[in-house]
Amino acid sequence: KSLQGSIQSWNGGAERIFGYRAAEMIGQSVERLLPADRSQEELQILGRIERGEKIEHFETERLHKDGRRVPVSVTISPIHDGQGRVVGASKIARDISERKAIEQRLNLISSVFTHTSEAVAIIDADGNFLEINDAFSQVTGYPRSEVIGKSPLLFRSSHQGPEIYQQLLATLAQTGHCQGEVWSRRKSGEAFAGLLTVSRICDASGKSVQNVAIFADITPLRQHQERLERIVNFDPLTNLPNRLLLSDRLGQALAQAHRNQQSIAVAYLDLDGFKEVNDRHGHDVGDQLLIAIAQRMQSSLREVDTLARMGGDEFVAVLTDIGSMEDFRHMLERILKACNEPVCIGGLFVQVSASIGVTLYPQDESDGDQLMRHADQAMYEAKQAGKNCFQLFDASRDADIKSRAEKLHRIAHGLLSEEFVLYFQPKVNMRTGALIGLEALVRWQHPDLGLLPPAAFLPLIENHLLIETLGEWVIEAALRQLGEWKRCGFHVKISVNIAARQFQAQNFPTHLAARLALHPEVCASDLELEVLETSALENIDAVVETMRACRQLGFSFSVDDFGTGYSSLTYLKRLPAETLKIDQSFVRDMLEDRDDLAIVKGVIGLAAAFNRQVIAEGVETIAHGERLLTLGCHLAQGYGIARPMPAAEVMGWALSWRPPVEWTTQTA
């Protein structure tokens, strides 16, 4: 170009760099190629050329034809005439766009390496540190001079074994990349957690030459996570595992016991008298007591055992690898001792004890939740046994309880589904053949098992609330049947058996009167109440009072199974019952057994002495009736007269019934 800045020549290389053809640029000012911010740059260059200076590899930017800026390296040499005067300049421009891009990328990488908050290290092929960034020094506390050339083992922490590093190195060798959470050690000796990512760097031939490790300090995150896990898994008062963590540890213990064919024990513990301590001394004292006892119990157990607080004053211990029963009992006794020794709290001595229920696996082959329920059941048995002791769960007894519960549920369902019916057994005067009454006997018309006698279900509910429900149903069914028969012109008296629990219930006479009022066609005198001698004597004063209240309403009474109890003449005199029923066990064998005959004679004599009516149960043959008649007993019931029958058959039987001739011709 000329010293005035006009372009004199333009080769193909210039066309490629700037996009202009030679025809477009020759004779044009070089300013056409200058960006606005570099307009003065050419004047400075020309000034130096005029002074005869050569400019080597001057880096600048010029404009491409399309308007973009092109990084170039320019070398400019002055052109002299024959007299040595500078008459022009030779300019060589090289496109350095690619090199500039590489430099920018390297600068960016270097900046990231230097300024990132994560620790970055380059490790050479021998496994030693080649380079680290500032963050690495900040995280570890080691300056660069103490790290370069050293092995990463410098930072190994005792928080983890070597296996974690072996796993990471194996993954790196297989995939060229690995990541994991590791514990390391700062220069101060403090352990810290980090998320480590290692990537392999290979040369052109694929050979591993370096590794880049990026290490993020996640200690605050890990500590926060551990605090959350403690909140979730541990009881805040005692620092013992809570219900959630216990479930996990019990599951692990069961799995291990199954694999190793070992026994474990689950002990459910409740403190005796803790509520009284709380009520008397306040919750602060109660809390301190719980803490002290928890520490004592923890100290009495082995490291392999787990003690957890379930809440309140309830704890559960999982005792693993149980040896002999003697050793096992010693463990439980140590726990009891830890609980019942006095505790001094602020100069105040307080003392409680513990009731423990225990179940053993695999003898009790249940899952974790069921094992704890079984131990809980056994704990309540320990409470009932007097407290400050332990009770073992009895699987066979539990099975019996469950079976009984299922049967009770089925009976209750049967009552709701109206599966029960009344059968009636006639009571007659053997001499005259007169029908003097009917005893209502309950039967269960089971849809699967057929007609069931009372012995199949009454013993199950004798001391259960269901006996009252069934008793009320029997009274209602009897009153309803009396009403139906009366409407048909059939007048008869029905006796119903009243269970002790029902008879001794509060306001029995009032409830009975209310039930009778629902059947206005029936009189109280139509219904006789039979009470067992044994139940009548349990609480003679209350029984007599209830019987008198019912008699005032018009109901009559008979004492059933008389002779089976231990009644005295005083008791017999006090009982306001019109009839004594001789138990069938005596009547059935009186023809062969002299003792039974003597009892029958005695009851008949007592009835006569106290002006009571007497009726014999269990008359199975004509001979039984004959013997009773000779003893002065005219009233009877039994298979020799009639078996219990449905209500629909009673009227037909009454019309056709005739007593044996031997009875009607018998003389007293």
mmCIF file of N, CA, C and O in Angstrom, residues 364 366 370 374 377 381 393-407 460:
data_model
loop_
_atom_site.group_PDB
_atom_site.id
_atom_site.type_symbol
_atom_site.label_atom_id
_atom_site.label_comp_id
_atom_site.label_asym_id
_atom_site.label_seq_id
_atom_site.Cartn_x
_atom_site.Cartn_y
_atom_site.Cartn_z
ATOM 1 N N ASP A 364 -42.265 -68.594 68.091
ATOM 2 C CA ASP A 364 -43.399 -67.784 67.634
ATOM 3 C C ASP A 364 -43.055 -67.332 66.217
ATOM 4 O O ASP A 364 -42.351 -66.356 66.006
ATOM 5 N N SER A 366 -43.874 -65.540 63.668
ATOM 6 C CA SER A 366 -44.679 -64.431 63.160
ATOM 7 C C SER A 366 -43.767 -63.377 62.549
ATOM 8 O O SER A 366 -42.539 -63.451 62.673
ATOM 9 N N GLN A 370 -46.386 -58.648 64.295
ATOM 10 C CA GLN A 370 -47.130 -59.615 65.098
ATOM 11 C C GLN A 370 -46.343 -60.019 66.346
ATOM 12 O O GLN A 370 -46.922 -60.219 67.426
ATOM 13 N N HIS A 374 -47.693 -59.760 70.131
ATOM 14 C CA HIS A 374 -47.690 -60.898 71.053
ATOM 15 C C HIS A 374 -46.953 -60.547 72.342
ATOM 16 O O HIS A 374 -47.390 -60.916 73.443
ATOM 17 N N GLN A 377 -49.181 -58.463 74.431
ATOM 18 C CA GLN A 377 -50.173 -59.277 75.134
ATOM 19 C C GLN A 377 -49.562 -59.901 76.388
ATOM 20 O O GLN A 377 -50.176 -59.899 77.465
ATOM 21 N N GLU A 381 -50.280 -59.647 80.655
ATOM 22 C CA GLU A 381 -50.382 -60.792 81.566
ATOM 23 C C GLU A 381 -49.422 -60.618 82.738
ATOM 24 O O GLU A 381 -49.737 -61.000 83.874
ATOM 25 N N PHE A 393 -44.924 -65.260 76.078
ATOM 26 C CA PHE A 393 -46.126 -65.419 75.253
ATOM 27 C C PHE A 393 -46.362 -66.894 74.983
ATOM 28 O O PHE A 393 -45.449 -67.638 74.619
ATOM 29 N N ASP A 394 -47.596 -67.333 75.194
ATOM 30 C CA ASP A 394 -47.990 -68.731 74.971
ATOM 31 C C ASP A 394 -48.751 -68.813 73.655
ATOM 32 O O ASP A 394 -49.906 -68.409 73.565
ATOM 33 N N ALA A 395 -48.086 -69.353 72.614
ATOM 34 C CA ALA A 395 -48.685 -69.387 71.279
ATOM 35 C C ALA A 395 -49.940 -70.265 71.255
ATOM 36 O O ALA A 395 -50.938 -69.920 70.610
ATOM 37 N N SER A 396 -49.902 -71.406 71.962
ATOM 38 C CA SER A 396 -51.065 -72.305 71.947
ATOM 39 C C SER A 396 -52.253 -71.657 72.655
ATOM 40 O O SER A 396 -53.402 -71.764 72.204
ATOM 41 N N ARG A 397 -51.961 -70.964 73.761
ATOM 42 C CA ARG A 397 -53.045 -70.280 74.477
ATOM 43 C C ARG A 397 -53.623 -69.161 73.622
ATOM 44 O O ARG A 397 -54.838 -68.937 73.598
ATOM 45 N N ASP A 398 -52.735 -68.463 72.905
ATOM 46 C CA ASP A 398 -53.206 -67.395 72.026
ATOM 47 C C ASP A 398 -54.098 -67.950 70.927
ATOM 48 O O ASP A 398 -55.096 -67.326 70.553
ATOM 49 N N ALA A 399 -53.729 -69.141 70.422
ATOM 50 C CA ALA A 399 -54.556 -69.767 69.388
ATOM 51 C C ALA A 399 -55.946 -70.089 69.939
ATOM 52 O O ALA A 399 -56.962 -69.915 69.251
ATOM 53 N N ASP A 400 -55.985 -70.564 71.204
ATOM 54 C CA ASP A 400 -57.282 -70.856 71.833
ATOM 55 C C ASP A 400 -58.109 -69.578 71.989
ATOM 56 O O ASP A 400 -59.331 -69.580 71.759
ATOM 57 N N ILE A 401 -57.424 -68.477 72.383
ATOM 58 C CA ILE A 401 -58.129 -67.200 72.554
ATOM 59 C C ILE A 401 -58.697 -66.725 71.219
ATOM 60 O O ILE A 401 -59.845 -66.267 71.135
ATOM 61 N N LYS A 402 -57.875 -66.860 70.157
ATOM 62 C CA LYS A 402 -58.348 -66.444 68.835
ATOM 63 C C LYS A 402 -59.513 -67.298 68.377
ATOM 64 O O LYS A 402 -60.489 -66.797 67.804
ATOM 65 N N SER A 403 -59.408 -68.612 68.650
ATOM 66 C CA SER A 403 -60.495 -69.512 68.263
ATOM 67 C C SER A 403 -61.780 -69.153 69.007
ATOM 68 O O SER A 403 -62.864 -69.121 68.411
ATOM 69 N N ARG A 404 -61.633 -68.861 70.314
ATOM 70 C CA ARG A 404 -62.812 -68.479 71.096
ATOM 71 C C ARG A 404 -63.399 -67.167 70.586
ATOM 72 O O ARG A 404 -64.627 -67.027 70.476
ATOM 73 N N ALA A 405 -62.507 -66.221 70.241
ATOM 74 C CA ALA A 405 -62.988 -64.939 69.721
ATOM 75 C C ALA A 405 -63.753 -65.131 68.417
ATOM 76 O O ALA A 405 -64.785 -64.493 68.179
ATOM 77 N N GLU A 406 -63.240 -66.016 67.568
ATOM 78 C CA GLU A 406 -63.922 -66.284 66.299
ATOM 79 C C GLU A 406 -65.290 -66.927 66.540
ATOM 80 O O GLU A 406 -66.276 -66.593 65.869
ATOM 81 N N LYS A 407 -65.336 -67.840 67.516
ATOM 82 C CA LYS A 407 -66.610 -68.495 67.826
ATOM 83 C C LYS A 407 -67.618 -67.506 68.414
ATOM 84 O O LYS A 407 -68.812 -67.549 68.082
ATOM 85 N N LEU A 460 -69.370 -71.281 75.995
ATOM 86 C CA LEU A 460 -68.499 -70.239 75.451
ATOM 87 C C LEU A 460 -68.899 -68.845 75.918
ATOM 88 O O LEU A 460 -68.052 -67.968 76.097
#
